[in-house]
Coordinates of C-alpha atoms in Angstrom, one line a residue:
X22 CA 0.0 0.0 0.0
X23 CA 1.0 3.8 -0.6
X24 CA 2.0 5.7 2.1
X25 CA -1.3 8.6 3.6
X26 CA -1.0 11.6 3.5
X27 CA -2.9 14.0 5.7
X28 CA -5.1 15.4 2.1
X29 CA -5.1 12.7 -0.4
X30 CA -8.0 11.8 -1.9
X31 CA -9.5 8.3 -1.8
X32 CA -11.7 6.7 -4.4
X33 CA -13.7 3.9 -3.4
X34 CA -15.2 1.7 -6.6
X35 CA -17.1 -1.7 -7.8
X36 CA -14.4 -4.1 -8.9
X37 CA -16.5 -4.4 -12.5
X38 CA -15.6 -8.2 -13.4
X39 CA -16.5 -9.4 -9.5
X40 CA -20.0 -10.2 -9.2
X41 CA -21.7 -10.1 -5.6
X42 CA -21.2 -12.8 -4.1
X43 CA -22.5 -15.1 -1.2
X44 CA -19.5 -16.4 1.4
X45 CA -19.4 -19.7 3.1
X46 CA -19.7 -17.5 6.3
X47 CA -23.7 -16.1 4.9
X48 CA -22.3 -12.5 4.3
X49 CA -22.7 -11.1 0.8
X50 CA -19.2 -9.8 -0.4
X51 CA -19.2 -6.7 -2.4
X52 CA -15.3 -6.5 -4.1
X53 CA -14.1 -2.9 -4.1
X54 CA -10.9 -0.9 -5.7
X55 CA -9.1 1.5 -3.5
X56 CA -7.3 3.9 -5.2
X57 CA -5.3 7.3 -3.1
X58 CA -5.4 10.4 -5.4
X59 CA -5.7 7.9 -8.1
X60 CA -3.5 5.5 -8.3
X61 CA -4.6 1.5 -7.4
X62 CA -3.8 1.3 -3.5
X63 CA -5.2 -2.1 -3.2
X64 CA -8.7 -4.3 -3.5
X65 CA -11.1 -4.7 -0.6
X66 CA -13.8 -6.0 0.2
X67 CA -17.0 -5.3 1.7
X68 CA -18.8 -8.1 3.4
X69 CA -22.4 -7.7 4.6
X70 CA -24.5 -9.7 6.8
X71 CA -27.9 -10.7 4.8
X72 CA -29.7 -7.9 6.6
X73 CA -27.5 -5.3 6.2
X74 CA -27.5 -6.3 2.1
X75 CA -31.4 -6.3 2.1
X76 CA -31.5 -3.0 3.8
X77 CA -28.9 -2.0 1.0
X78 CA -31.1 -3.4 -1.8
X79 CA -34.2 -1.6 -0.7
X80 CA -32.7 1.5 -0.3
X81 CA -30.4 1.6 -3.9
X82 CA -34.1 0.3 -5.6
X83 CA -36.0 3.5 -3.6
X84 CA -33.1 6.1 -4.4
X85 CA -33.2 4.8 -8.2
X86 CA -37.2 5.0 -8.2
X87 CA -37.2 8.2 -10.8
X88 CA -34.1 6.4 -12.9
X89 CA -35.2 4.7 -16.1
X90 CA -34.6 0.8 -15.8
X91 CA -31.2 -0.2 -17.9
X92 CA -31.2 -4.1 -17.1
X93 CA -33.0 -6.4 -19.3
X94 CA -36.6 -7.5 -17.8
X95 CA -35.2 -11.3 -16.8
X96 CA -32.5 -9.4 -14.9
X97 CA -34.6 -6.7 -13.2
X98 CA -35.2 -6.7 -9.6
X99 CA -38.9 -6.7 -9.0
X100 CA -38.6 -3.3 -6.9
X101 CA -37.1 -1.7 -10.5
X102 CA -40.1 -3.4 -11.9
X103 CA -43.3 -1.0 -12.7
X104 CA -46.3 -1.9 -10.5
X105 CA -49.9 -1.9 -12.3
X106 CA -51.4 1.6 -12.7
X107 CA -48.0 3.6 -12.0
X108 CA -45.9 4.9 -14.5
X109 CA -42.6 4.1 -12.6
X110 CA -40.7 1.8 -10.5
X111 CA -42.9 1.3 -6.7
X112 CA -41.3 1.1 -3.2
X113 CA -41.7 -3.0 -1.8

């Protein structure tokens, strides 16, 4: 790892080719990048119990309510998923 200094500015981001995954311990591990005023520091991980990861869920598919729906229909989380009689996405 690089050495901290007291301003730098760290950059926290989805390791795109690791997809969430369940460990044998029944957290969900989210893989992350570090990088320190942009250069790679190191990968990390962020490991959720199942609770913590539904809270999560619910409240990334509530702040994306107004966000048009990118992933195909088979893929969609029902949350993302228009309810009958609204014309967007409907908080569970």
């Amino acid at each position: 790892m690089s050495s901290t200094t007291p301003n730098a500015r760290i950059q926290v981001s989805r390791v795109p080719s690791k997809p969430v995954r369940r460990r044998d311990d029944g957290t969900i591990a989210i893989d992350l990048w570090l990088r320190r005023d942009g250069v790679f520091d190191a990968d990390v991980a962020l490991h959720l119990t199942p609770a913590e990861a539904e809270l999560l869920h619910a409240q990334l598919c509530y702040a994306l309510a107004d966000e048009p729906v990118t992933t195909p229909a088979h893929h969609t989380p029902d949350c993302r998923k228009p309810s009958i009689g609204s014309p967007g996405a409907h908080w569970p």
